[in-house]
PDB file of C-alpha atoms and ligand atoms in Angstrom:
ATOM      1  CA  MET V  10      -6.386 148.876  34.742  1.00 35.00           C
ATOM      2  CA  GLN V  11      -4.286 150.963  37.151  1.00 40.00           C
ATOM      3  CA  HIS V  12      -6.357 154.053  36.212  1.00 40.00           C
ATOM      4  CA  LEU V  13      -9.642 152.204  36.765  1.00 40.00           C
ATOM      5  CA  ALA V  14      -8.393 151.022  40.137  1.00 43.00           C
ATOM      6  CA  ILE V  15      -7.630 154.612  41.141  1.00 45.00           C
ATOM      7  CA  ILE V  16     -11.118 155.812  40.153  1.00 44.00           C
ATOM      8  CA  ASN V  17     -12.812 152.949  42.008  1.00 50.00           C
ATOM      9  CA  SER V  18     -10.844 153.109  45.208  1.00 57.00           C
ATOM     10  CA  THR V  19     -10.808 156.866  45.852  1.00 63.00           C
ATOM     11  CA  PRO V  20     -14.338 158.015  44.957  1.00 63.00           C
ATOM     12  CA  GLY V  21     -14.738 160.503  47.828  1.00 66.00           C
ATOM     13  CA  MET V  22     -11.374 162.253  47.529  1.00 73.00           C
ATOM     14  CA  SER V  23     -10.368 165.428  45.698  1.00 78.00           C
ATOM     15  CA  ALA V  24      -7.175 167.490  45.698  1.00 76.00           C
ATOM     16  CA  SER V  25      -8.851 170.456  47.400  1.00 85.00           C
ATOM     17  CA  GLN V  26      -9.773 168.483  50.516  1.00 91.00           C
ATOM     18  CA  PRO V  27      -7.826 169.085  53.737  1.00 95.00           C
ATOM     19  CA  LEU V  28      -5.815 166.231  55.220  1.00 95.00           C
ATOM     20  CA  ARG V  29      -8.485 165.355  57.803  1.00 95.00           C
ATOM     21  CA  GLU V  30     -11.038 164.794  55.010  1.00 94.00           C
ATOM     22  CA  LEU V  31      -8.625 162.767  52.912  1.00 95.00           C
ATOM     23  CA  ILE V  32      -8.376 160.422  55.909  1.00 95.00           C
ATOM     24  CA  SER V  33     -12.092 160.295  56.717  1.00 94.00           C
ATOM     25  CA  ASN V  34     -13.109 159.830  53.040  1.00 92.00           C
ATOM     26  CA  CYS V  35     -10.470 157.190  52.341  1.00 94.00           C
ATOM     27  CA  ALA V  36     -11.462 153.619  51.421  1.00 94.00           C
ATOM     28  CA  LEU V  37      -8.777 152.360  53.843  1.00 95.00           C
ATOM     29  CA  SER V  38      -8.949 152.203  57.649  1.00 95.00           C
ATOM     30  CA  ALA V  39      -7.998 155.498  59.312  1.00 96.00           C
ATOM     31  CA  SER V  40      -4.761 153.981  60.671  1.00 96.00           C
ATOM     32  CA  GLU V  41      -3.595 152.784  57.222  1.00 97.00           C
ATOM     33  CA  ALA V  42      -4.660 156.086  55.616  1.00 97.00           C
ATOM     34  CA  ARG V  43      -2.563 157.957  58.212  1.00 97.00           C
ATOM     35  CA  ILE V  44       0.510 155.777  57.534  1.00 97.00           C
ATOM     36  CA  LEU V  45       0.327 156.467  53.770  1.00 97.00           C
ATOM     37  CA  LEU V  46      -0.457 160.172  54.203  1.00 97.00           C
ATOM     38  CA  ALA V  47       2.438 160.589  56.658  1.00 97.00           C
ATOM     39  CA  HIS V  48       4.704 159.105  53.947  1.00 96.00           C
ATOM     40  CA  ILE V  49       3.402 161.663  51.396  1.00 97.00           C
ATOM     41  CA  LEU V  50       3.906 164.570  53.834  1.00 97.00           C
ATOM     42  CA  GLN V  51       7.454 163.424  54.561  1.00 96.00           C
ATOM     43  CA  LYS V  52       8.357 162.914  50.898  1.00 95.00           C
ATOM     44  CA  HIS V  53       6.736 166.005  49.345  1.00 96.00           C
ATOM     45  CA  TYR V  54       6.886 168.530  52.207  1.00 96.00           C
ATOM     46  CA  GLN V  55       9.558 167.119  54.601  1.00 97.00           C
ATOM     47  CA  LEU V  56       6.891 167.312  57.310  1.00 95.00           C
ATOM     48  CA  PRO V  57       6.829 164.896  60.300  1.00 95.00           C
ATOM     49  CA  ARG V  58       3.922 162.548  61.016  1.00 95.00           C
ATOM     50  CA  SER V  59       2.638 164.973  63.661  1.00 95.00           C
ATOM     51  CA  ALA V  60       1.622 167.323  60.799  1.00 94.00           C
ATOM     52  CA  LEU V  61      -1.381 165.020  60.293  1.00 95.00           C
ATOM     53  CA  LEU V  62      -2.725 166.707  63.437  1.00 94.00           C
ATOM     54  CA  SER V  63      -0.986 170.079  63.557  1.00 95.00           C
ATOM     55  CA  ARG V  64      -1.634 170.857  59.837  1.00 94.00           C
ATOM     56  CA  ASP V  65      -4.862 168.891  59.326  1.00 94.00           C
ATOM     57  CA  ASP V  66      -6.447 171.792  57.425  1.00 94.00           C
ATOM     58  CA  MET V  67      -3.706 171.772  54.754  1.00 95.00           C
ATOM     59  CA  SER V  68      -4.438 170.361  51.270  1.00 95.00           C
ATOM     60  CA  LEU V  69      -1.989 168.544  48.977  1.00 95.00           C
ATOM     61  CA  ASN V  70      -0.572 169.981  45.758  1.00 94.00           C
ATOM     62  CA  GLU V  71      -1.475 168.211  42.497  1.00 93.00           C
ATOM     63  CA  GLN V  72       1.618 165.995  42.396  1.00 95.00           C
ATOM     64  CA  ALA V  73       1.337 164.902  46.025  1.00 96.00           C
ATOM     65  CA  PHE V  74      -2.394 164.247  45.632  1.00 95.00           C
ATOM     66  CA  LEU V  75      -1.843 162.031  42.575  1.00 95.00           C
ATOM     67  CA  GLU V  76       0.748 160.006  44.461  1.00 96.00           C
ATOM     68  CA  TRP V  77      -1.596 159.711  47.457  1.00 95.00           C
ATOM     69  CA  GLU V  78      -4.326 158.340  45.152  1.00 95.00           C
ATOM     70  CA  SER V  79      -1.887 155.867  43.646  1.00 96.00           C
ATOM     71  CA  LEU V  80      -0.692 154.598  47.072  1.00 97.00           C
ATOM     72  CA  VAL V  81      -4.290 154.215  48.294  1.00 96.00           C
ATOM     73  CA  SER V  82      -5.206 152.266  45.145  1.00 96.00           C
ATOM     74  CA  ARG V  83      -2.252 149.903  45.546  1.00 96.00           C
ATOM     75  CA  ARG V  84      -3.257 149.206  49.140  1.00 96.00           C
ATOM     76  CA  VAL V  85      -6.921 148.713  48.194  1.00 95.00           C
ATOM     77  CA  LEU V  86      -5.717 146.074  45.713  1.00 94.00           C
ATOM     78  CA  GLY V  87      -4.005 144.289  48.626  1.00 94.00           C
ATOM     79  CA  GLU V  88      -0.324 145.240  48.232  1.00 96.00           C
ATOM     80  CA  PRO V  89       1.419 145.131  51.634  1.00 97.00           C
ATOM     81  CA  ILE V  90       2.078 148.544  53.222  1.00 97.00           C
ATOM     82  CA  ALA V  91       5.764 147.621  53.691  1.00 97.00           C
ATOM     83  CA  TYR V  92       6.221 147.123  49.921  1.00 98.00           C
ATOM     84  CA  ILE V  93       4.322 150.347  49.161  1.00 97.00           C
ATOM     85  CA  LEU V  94       6.561 152.336  51.533  1.00 96.00           C
ATOM     86  CA  GLY V  95       9.670 150.263  50.677  1.00 96.00           C
ATOM     87  CA  LYS V  96      10.593 149.867  54.339  1.00 96.00           C
ATOM     88  CA  LYS V  97       9.779 147.998  57.541  1.00 97.00           C
ATOM     89  CA  SER V  98      10.852 148.432  61.159  1.00 97.00           C
ATOM     90  CA  PHE V  99      12.210 145.279  62.805  1.00 97.00           C
ATOM     91  CA  HIS V 100      13.630 144.934  66.334  1.00 97.00           C
ATOM     92  CA  ASN V 101      15.978 147.916  66.702  1.00 94.00           C
ATOM     93  CA  ILE V 102      16.480 148.772  63.010  1.00 98.00           C
ATOM     94  CA  GLU V 103      14.656 149.897  59.869  1.00 97.00           C
ATOM     95  CA  LEU V 104      15.061 147.782  56.726  1.00 98.00           C
ATOM     96  CA  GLN V 105      14.552 148.474  53.067  1.00 98.00           C
ATOM     97  CA  VAL V 106      12.165 145.826  51.660  1.00 98.00           C
ATOM     98  CA  GLY V 107      10.692 145.053  48.239  1.00 96.00           C
ATOM     99  CA  PRO V 108       8.849 142.249  46.424  1.00 93.00           C
ATOM    100  CA  GLY V 109      12.070 140.128  46.309  1.00 89.00           C
ATOM    101  CA  VAL V 110      12.129 139.541  50.087  1.00 96.00           C
ATOM    102  CA  LEU V 111       9.889 138.421  52.902  1.00 97.00           C
ATOM    103  CA  ILE V 112       8.573 141.327  54.981  1.00 98.00           C
ATOM    104  CA  PRO V 113      10.158 140.734  58.419  1.00 98.00           C
ATOM    105  CA  ARG V 114       7.546 139.710  61.000  1.00 96.00           C
ATOM    106  CA  PRO V 115       7.356 140.907  64.628  1.00 95.00           C
ATOM    107  CA  GLU V 116       7.303 137.293  65.893  1.00 95.00           C
ATOM    108  CA  THR V 117      10.801 136.777  64.419  1.00 97.00           C
ATOM    109  CA  GLU V 118      12.125 139.290  66.968  1.00 97.00           C
ATOM    110  CA  LEU V 119      11.887 136.381  69.443  1.00 97.00           C
ATOM    111  CA  LEU V 120      14.730 134.636  67.555  1.00 97.00           C
ATOM    112  CA  VAL V 121      16.846 137.793  67.775  1.00 98.00           C
ATOM    113  CA  GLU V 122      16.265 138.013  71.546  1.00 97.00           C
ATOM    114  CA  ILE V 123      17.241 134.346  72.038  1.00 98.00           C
ATOM    115  CA  VAL V 124      20.485 134.853  70.098  1.00 98.00           C
ATOM    116  CA  LEU V 125      21.327 138.094  71.944  1.00 97.00           C
ATOM    117  CA  THR V 126      20.808 136.333  75.294  1.00 97.00           C
ATOM    118  CA  GLU V 127      23.187 133.571  74.140  1.00 97.00           C
ATOM    119  CA  ILE V 128      25.793 136.086  72.909  1.00 97.00           C
ATOM    120  CA  ALA V 129      25.708 137.823  76.310  1.00 95.00           C
ATOM    121  CA  LYS V 130      26.796 134.522  77.942  1.00 94.00           C
ATOM    122  CA  LEU V 131      29.650 133.878  75.482  1.00 92.00           C
ATOM    123  CA  ASP V 132      33.102 135.172  74.861  1.00 75.00           C
ATOM    124  CA  LYS V 133      32.585 138.591  73.313  1.00 76.00           C
ATOM    125  CA  HIS V 134      33.719 137.703  69.794  1.00 88.00           C
ATOM    126  CA  SER V 135      30.984 135.194  69.002  1.00 96.00           C
ATOM    127  CA  ARG V 136      30.419 133.845  65.483  1.00 97.00           C
ATOM    128  CA  ILE V 137      26.842 133.584  64.241  1.00 98.00           C
ATOM    129  CA  LEU V 138      25.360 131.967  61.111  1.00 98.00           C
ATOM    130  CA  ASP V 139      21.976 133.225  59.797  1.00 98.00           C
ATOM    131  CA  LEU V 140      20.537 130.813  57.202  1.00 98.00           C
ATOM    132  CA  GLY V 141      17.967 132.272  54.756  1.00 98.00           C
ATOM    133  CA  THR V 142      18.610 135.893  55.649  1.00 98.00           C
ATOM    134  CA  GLY V 143      16.098 137.576  53.279  1.00 98.00           C
ATOM    135  CA  SER V 144      16.280 141.348  53.904  1.00 98.00           C
ATOM    136  CA  GLY V 145      19.015 140.659  56.495  1.00 98.00           C
ATOM    137  CA  ALA V 146      16.513 141.271  59.315  1.00 98.00           C
ATOM    138  CA  ILE V 147      17.884 138.761  61.845  1.00 98.00           C
ATOM    139  CA  ALA V 148      21.601 139.160  61.080  1.00 98.00           C
ATOM    140  CA  LEU V 149      21.515 142.955  60.971  1.00 98.00           C
ATOM    141  CA  SER V 150      19.484 143.435  64.139  1.00 98.00           C
ATOM    142  CA  ILE V 151      21.871 141.077  65.974  1.00 98.00           C
ATOM    143  CA  ALA V 152      24.914 142.894  64.567  1.00 98.00           C
ATOM    144  CA  SER V 153      23.460 146.243  65.491  1.00 98.00           C
ATOM    145  CA  ALA V 154      22.798 145.178  69.109  1.00 97.00           C
ATOM    146  CA  ALA V 155      26.019 143.134  69.550  1.00 96.00           C
ATOM    147  CA  PRO V 156      28.870 145.089  67.942  1.00 96.00           C
ATOM    148  CA  LEU V 157      31.528 142.465  68.770  1.00 95.00           C
ATOM    149  CA  ALA V 158      29.696 139.553  67.147  1.00 97.00           C
ATOM    150  CA  SER V 159      30.601 138.595  63.584  1.00 97.00           C
ATOM    151  CA  LEU V 160      27.986 137.102  61.308  1.00 98.00           C
ATOM    152  CA  ILE V 161      27.691 135.114  58.099  1.00 98.00           C
ATOM    153  CA  ALA V 162      24.295 135.392  56.449  1.00 98.00           C
ATOM    154  CA  THR V 163      23.233 133.196  53.527  1.00 98.00           C
ATOM    155  CA  ASP V 164      20.392 133.002  51.056  1.00 98.00           C
ATOM    156  CA  GLN V 165      19.684 131.168  47.837  1.00 97.00           C
ATOM    157  CA  SER V 166      18.050 134.238  46.291  1.00 97.00           C
ATOM    158  CA  ALA V 167      20.308 136.788  44.565  1.00 97.00           C
ATOM    159  CA  GLU V 168      17.501 139.355  44.761  1.00 97.00           C
ATOM    160  CA  ALA V 169      17.222 138.934  48.551  1.00 97.00           C
ATOM    161  CA  LEU V 170      20.995 139.180  48.989  1.00 98.00           C
ATOM    162  CA  ALA V 171      21.109 142.416  46.972  1.00 97.00           C
ATOM    163  CA  ILE V 172      18.525 143.981  49.315  1.00 98.00           C
ATOM    164  CA  ALA V 173      20.290 142.566  52.410  1.00 98.00           C
ATOM    165  CA  LYS V 174      23.623 144.051  51.274  1.00 98.00           C
ATOM    166  CA  GLN V 175      21.977 147.419  50.629  1.00 98.00           C
ATOM    167  CA  ASN V 176      20.563 147.339  54.173  1.00 98.00           C
ATOM    168  CA  THR V 177      23.984 146.422  55.576  1.00 98.00           C
ATOM    169  CA  GLN V 178      25.535 149.425  53.874  1.00 98.00           C
ATOM    170  CA  THR V 179      22.784 151.782  55.047  1.00 98.00           C
ATOM    171  CA  LEU V 180      23.175 150.543  58.630  1.00 98.00           C
ATOM    172  CA  ASN V 181      26.963 150.762  58.388  1.00 98.00           C
ATOM    173  CA  LEU V 182      27.444 147.088  59.353  1.00 98.00           C
ATOM    174  CA  LEU V 183      29.599 145.949  56.410  1.00 97.00           C
ATOM    175  CA  ASP V 184      32.524 145.086  58.738  1.00 96.00           C
ATOM    176  CA  GLN V 185      30.402 142.779  60.848  1.00 97.00           C
ATOM    177  CA  VAL V 186      28.111 140.903  58.436  1.00 98.00           C
ATOM    178  CA  HIS V 187      29.212 138.916  55.380  1.00 97.00           C
ATOM    179  CA  PHE V 188      26.864 137.362  52.836  1.00 98.00           C
ATOM    180  CA  LEU V 189      27.117 134.112  50.883  1.00 97.00           C
ATOM    181  CA  GLN V 190      24.781 132.741  48.214  1.00 98.00           C
ATOM    182  CA  GLY V 191      23.703 129.095  48.072  1.00 97.00           C
ATOM    183  CA  SER V 192      21.434 126.459  49.533  1.00 97.00           C
ATOM    184  CA  TRP V 193      21.674 126.315  53.328  1.00 97.00           C
ATOM    185  CA  TYR V 194      25.128 125.113  54.485  1.00 97.00           C
ATOM    186  CA  ALA V 195      26.301 124.593  50.879  1.00 96.00           C
ATOM    187  CA  ALA V 196      26.692 128.377  50.701  1.00 96.00           C
ATOM    188  CA  LEU V 197      29.605 128.243  53.156  1.00 95.00           C
ATOM    189  CA  THR V 198      32.871 128.405  51.288  1.00 79.00           C
ATOM    190  CA  GLU V 199      34.829 126.328  53.805  1.00 78.00           C
ATOM    191  CA  GLN V 200      34.145 124.038  56.739  1.00 82.00           C
ATOM    192  CA  ASP V 201      33.387 126.593  59.411  1.00 91.00           C
ATOM    193  CA  THR V 202      31.933 126.350  62.929  1.00 96.00           C
ATOM    194  CA  PHE V 203      29.713 128.782  64.816  1.00 97.00           C
ATOM    195  CA  ASP V 204      28.618 129.610  68.354  1.00 98.00           C
ATOM    196  CA  VAL V 205      25.047 130.061  67.146  1.00 98.00           C
ATOM    197  CA  ILE V 206      23.085 129.020  64.062  1.00 98.00           C
ATOM    198  CA  VAL V 207      19.826 130.928  63.626  1.00 98.00           C
ATOM    199  CA  SER V 208      17.214 130.534  60.909  1.00 98.00           C
ATOM    200  CA  ASN V 209      13.748 131.621  59.909  1.00 98.00           C
ATOM    201  CA  GLN V 210      13.369 129.391  56.849  1.00 97.00           C
ATOM    202  CA  PRO V 211      10.273 128.643  54.734  1.00 97.00           C
ATOM    203  CA  TYR V 212       7.917 126.479  56.819  1.00 97.00           C
ATOM    204  CA  ILE V 213       4.467 126.787  55.229  1.00 96.00           C
ATOM    205  CA  ALA V 214       3.137 123.621  53.555  1.00 96.00           C
ATOM    206  CA  HIS V 215       2.537 124.087  49.813  1.00 95.00           C
ATOM    207  CA  GLN V 216      -1.219 123.378  50.048  1.00 94.00           C
ATOM    208  CA  ASP V 217      -1.778 125.853  52.921  1.00 95.00           C
ATOM    209  CA  PRO V 218      -4.559 128.268  51.839  1.00 94.00           C
ATOM    210  CA  HIS V 219      -2.819 131.198  53.609  1.00 93.00           C
ATOM    211  CA  LEU V 220      -0.353 131.314  50.700  1.00 94.00           C
ATOM    212  CA  THR V 221      -3.129 132.733  48.499  1.00 93.00           C
ATOM    213  CA  GLN V 222      -4.402 135.261  51.059  1.00 93.00           C
ATOM    214  CA  GLY V 223      -3.442 138.737  52.349  1.00 91.00           C
ATOM    215  CA  ASP V 224       0.147 139.989  52.212  1.00 91.00           C
ATOM    216  CA  LEU V 225       1.488 136.482  51.458  1.00 95.00           C
ATOM    217  CA  ARG V 226       0.133 136.696  47.878  1.00 95.00           C
ATOM    218  CA  PHE V 227       2.708 139.419  47.174  1.00 95.00           C
ATOM    219  CA  GLU V 228       5.749 137.821  48.840  1.00 95.00           C
ATOM    220  CA  PRO V 229       8.125 135.389  47.064  1.00 94.00           C
ATOM    221  CA  ALA V 230       6.781 131.814  47.346  1.00 94.00           C
ATOM    222  CA  SER V 231      10.367 130.583  47.781  1.00 95.00           C
ATOM    223  CA  ALA V 232      10.573 132.563  51.050  1.00 96.00           C
ATOM    224  CA  LEU V 233       7.362 131.087  52.431  1.00 96.00           C
ATOM    225  CA  THR V 234       7.039 127.432  51.457  1.00 96.00           C
ATOM    226  CA  ASP V 235       9.304 124.407  51.018  1.00 95.00           C
ATOM    227  CA  TYR V 236       6.855 123.256  48.293  1.00 96.00           C
ATOM    228  CA  GLY V 237       6.213 120.166  50.471  1.00 96.00           C
ATOM    229  CA  SER V 238       4.961 119.392  53.981  1.00 96.00           C
ATOM    230  CA  GLY V 239       6.450 122.567  55.482  1.00 97.00           C
ATOM    231  CA  LEU V 240       9.179 120.660  57.334  1.00 97.00           C
ATOM    232  CA  GLY V 241      11.578 120.076  54.401  1.00 97.00           C
ATOM    233  CA  CYS V 242      13.939 123.030  55.020  1.00 98.00           C
ATOM    234  CA  LEU V 243      13.828 122.496  58.797  1.00 98.00           C
ATOM    235  CA  GLU V 244      14.873 118.856  58.319  1.00 98.00           C
ATOM    236  CA  ILE V 245      17.981 119.790  56.301  1.00 97.00           C
ATOM    237  CA  ILE V 246      19.055 122.635  58.585  1.00 98.00           C
ATOM    238  CA  ILE V 247      18.622 120.594  61.783  1.00 98.00           C
ATOM    239  CA  ALA V 248      20.170 117.359  60.429  1.00 97.00           C
ATOM    240  CA  GLU V 249      23.424 119.122  59.432  1.00 96.00           C
ATOM    241  CA  ALA V 250      23.658 121.583  62.345  1.00 97.00           C
ATOM    242  CA  ASP V 251      25.978 119.402  64.448  1.00 96.00           C
ATOM    243  CA  GLN V 252      28.672 119.633  61.763  1.00 95.00           C
ATOM    244  CA  TYR V 253      28.648 123.462  61.820  1.00 96.00           C
ATOM    245  CA  LEU V 254      28.252 124.157  65.559  1.00 97.00           C
ATOM    246  CA  LYS V 255      31.086 124.506  68.059  1.00 96.00           C
ATOM    247  CA  PRO V 256      30.771 122.109  71.029  1.00 97.00           C
ATOM    248  CA  GLY V 257      27.971 123.476  73.244  1.00 97.00           C
ATOM    249  CA  GLY V 258      26.834 125.745  70.375  1.00 97.00           C
ATOM    250  CA  LEU V 259      23.163 126.711  70.009  1.00 98.00           C
ATOM    251  CA  ILE V 260      20.775 126.371  67.072  1.00 98.00           C
ATOM    252  CA  ALA V 261      17.545 128.400  67.254  1.00 98.00           C
ATOM    253  CA  ILE V 262      14.892 127.988  64.587  1.00 98.00           C
ATOM    254  CA  GLU V 263      11.521 129.622  63.895  1.00 98.00           C
ATOM    255  CA  HIS V 264       8.641 127.335  62.868  1.00 98.00           C
ATOM    256  CA  GLY V 265       4.877 127.256  62.371  1.00 96.00           C
ATOM    257  CA  PHE V 266       2.560 127.385  65.417  1.00 94.00           C
ATOM    258  CA  ASP V 267       1.718 123.658  65.000  1.00 95.00           C
ATOM    259  CA  GLN V 268       5.251 122.376  64.226  1.00 97.00           C
ATOM    260  CA  SER V 269       6.830 122.597  67.698  1.00 97.00           C
ATOM    261  CA  GLU V 270       6.670 118.885  68.525  1.00 97.00           C
ATOM    262  CA  ALA V 271       7.930 117.841  65.090  1.00 98.00           C
ATOM    263  CA  VAL V 272      10.839 120.301  65.184  1.00 98.00           C
ATOM    264  CA  MET V 273      11.876 119.341  68.714  1.00 98.00           C
ATOM    265  CA  GLY V 274      11.699 115.690  67.618  1.00 98.00           C
ATOM    266  CA  LEU V 275      13.999 116.423  64.654  1.00 98.00           C
ATOM    267  CA  MET V 276      16.479 118.091  67.011  1.00 98.00           C
ATOM    268  CA  LYS V 277      16.553 115.093  69.339  1.00 98.00           C
ATOM    269  CA  VAL V 278      16.987 112.660  66.416  1.00 98.00           C
ATOM    270  CA  ALA V 279      19.914 114.821  65.203  1.00 98.00           C
ATOM    271  CA  GLY V 280      21.629 114.270  68.590  1.00 97.00           C
ATOM    272  CA  LEU V 281      21.106 117.819  69.865  1.00 98.00           C
ATOM    273  CA  VAL V 282      20.624 118.245  73.616  1.00 98.00           C
ATOM    274  CA  ASP V 283      18.892 120.763  75.906  1.00 98.00           C
ATOM    275  CA  VAL V 284      16.060 121.029  73.369  1.00 98.00           C
ATOM    276  CA  GLN V 285      13.632 123.824  74.279  1.00 97.00           C
ATOM    277  CA  ALA V 286      10.463 125.460  72.969  1.00 98.00           C
ATOM    278  CA  TYR V 287       9.656 129.187  73.140  1.00 97.00           C
ATOM    279  CA  LEU V 288       6.327 131.005  72.947  1.00 96.00           C
ATOM    280  CA  ASP V 289       5.842 134.181  70.904  1.00 93.00           C
ATOM    281  CA  LEU V 290       3.912 137.217  72.187  1.00 89.00           C
ATOM    282  CA  ALA V 291       0.669 135.670  70.908  1.00 92.00           C
ATOM    283  CA  GLY V 292       1.318 132.660  73.179  1.00 94.00           C
ATOM    284  CA  LEU V 293       2.066 130.320  70.239  1.00 95.00           C
ATOM    285  CA  HIS V 294       4.999 127.904  70.050  1.00 96.00           C
ATOM    286  CA  ARG V 295       7.192 129.708  67.531  1.00 97.00           C
ATOM    287  CA  VAL V 296      10.861 128.813  68.141  1.00 98.00           C
ATOM    288  CA  ALA V 297      12.793 125.684  69.119  1.00 98.00           C
ATOM    289  CA  SER V 298      16.434 125.515  70.154  1.00 98.00           C
ATOM    290  CA  GLY V 299      18.960 122.762  70.816  1.00 98.00           C
ATOM    291  CA  ARG V 300      22.684 122.442  71.535  1.00 98.00           C
ATOM    292  CA  LYS V 301      25.569 120.421  70.244  1.00 98.00           C
ATOM    293  CA  ARG V 302      26.977 118.268  73.046  1.00 96.00           C
ATOM    294  CA  LEU V 303      30.069 119.626  74.802  1.00 95.00           C
TER     295      LEU V 303
HETATM  296  C1  SAM H  13      10.907 133.005  55.705  1.00 61.26           C
HETATM  297  S1  SAM H  13      12.117 133.861  54.749  1.00 61.26           S
HETATM  298  C2  SAM H  13      13.017 134.609  56.081  1.00 61.26           C
HETATM  299  C3  SAM H  13      13.782 135.840  55.735  1.00 61.26           C
HETATM  300  C4  SAM H  13      14.451 136.511  56.960  1.00 61.26           C
HETATM  301  N1  SAM H  13      15.320 135.601  57.656  1.00 61.26           N
HETATM  302  C5  SAM H  13      13.392 137.024  57.911  1.00 61.26           C
HETATM  303  O1  SAM H  13      13.199 136.433  58.978  1.00 61.26           O
HETATM  304  O2  SAM H  13      12.746 138.033  57.590  1.00 61.26           O
HETATM  305  C6  SAM H  13      13.135 132.519  54.226  1.00 61.26           C
HETATM  306  C7  SAM H  13      14.357 132.876  53.408  1.00 61.26           C
HETATM  307  O3  SAM H  13      15.018 131.645  53.072  1.00 61.26           O
HETATM  308  C8  SAM H  13      15.499 131.732  51.753  1.00 61.26           C
HETATM  309  N2  SAM H  13      15.646 130.368  51.209  1.00 61.26           N
HETATM  310  C9  SAM H  13      14.684 129.543  50.702  1.00 61.26           C
HETATM  311  N3  SAM H  13      15.228 128.373  50.333  1.00 61.26           N
HETATM  312  C10 SAM H  13      16.557 128.453  50.607  1.00 61.26           C
HETATM  313  C11 SAM H  13      17.659 127.557  50.468  1.00 61.26           C
HETATM  314  N4  SAM H  13      17.498 126.338  49.954  1.00 61.26           N
HETATM  315  N5  SAM H  13      18.872 127.981  50.856  1.00 61.26           N
HETATM  316  C12 SAM H  13      19.053 129.212  51.382  1.00 61.26           C
HETATM  317  N6  SAM H  13      18.055 130.114  51.552  1.00 61.26           N
HETATM  318  C13 SAM H  13      16.822 129.728  51.164  1.00 61.26           C
HETATM  319  C14 SAM H  13      14.459 132.560  51.013  1.00 61.26           C
HETATM  320  O4  SAM H  13      15.009 133.134  49.840  1.00 61.26           O
HETATM  321  C15 SAM H  13      14.071 133.571  52.091  1.00 61.26           C
HETATM  322  O5  SAM H  13      14.846 134.737  51.997  1.00 61.26           O
END
């Protein structure tokens, strides 16, 4: 099956071809072909991405060519580039990712910016809770940009936490970020309060057709959907936030582009004040925040 896929997806390529022809004959778009070929050049020849231009007449050795064919085939079959490369850039850091975690999305950087703005207004030693941390994207980018903040990051998935801990070690942030396993606030070992609660939790409804399309087919369903209306996880996190926030503390939550009104309504019902909506770079309502009363 894998072999057949390789034959079908790379019909115009041979090991003797120079890099520029591998790109132009590839079944993928030129930009995706360049990303994968840059990875091969780095791994097999320790060459930078610029070698795609400066050495475009070079051809790959047998081993590198076979790996190139395999990467192209995986992408042709739909596997996300981030899983193929095993990494993804997010905010100011690079994260290791794999099939056990959601691939961090650029729109989630909005949540990080909101939390960093809040931290800048607070006493320097702020305490932050990241619920459903996945690869650690939100917690680790906050920790990296705000060295005096301390963070607790939780997830239900042991596989996600293993990847998040690996990323924490690689980024040398073990002193700042601590991980706990369990469902939302139940993961906390003691009654604790925070300056900020932040979360990008599953918010896709279980019947949404996007779950069976594109990159989402390869990501863990438990990271994407609440297996219900899409609002189930948001309801729990918002309803219990008051108990875990310091007076005046902020909760900021990512949601679907059509869930803004519902999420802001949940915040008001939970007694939170100063409820606000934020637009992402695509101009879609993507985050809501509220505060515990002083
Ligand atoms: C949308 S992903 C977000 C991952 C990461 N925060 C990010 O933005 O890239 C949601 C995460 O919530 C976790 N999760 C799902 N249900 C959970 C629960 N009941 N308690 C804690 N975490 C949960 C999933 O394992 C997944 O890692």
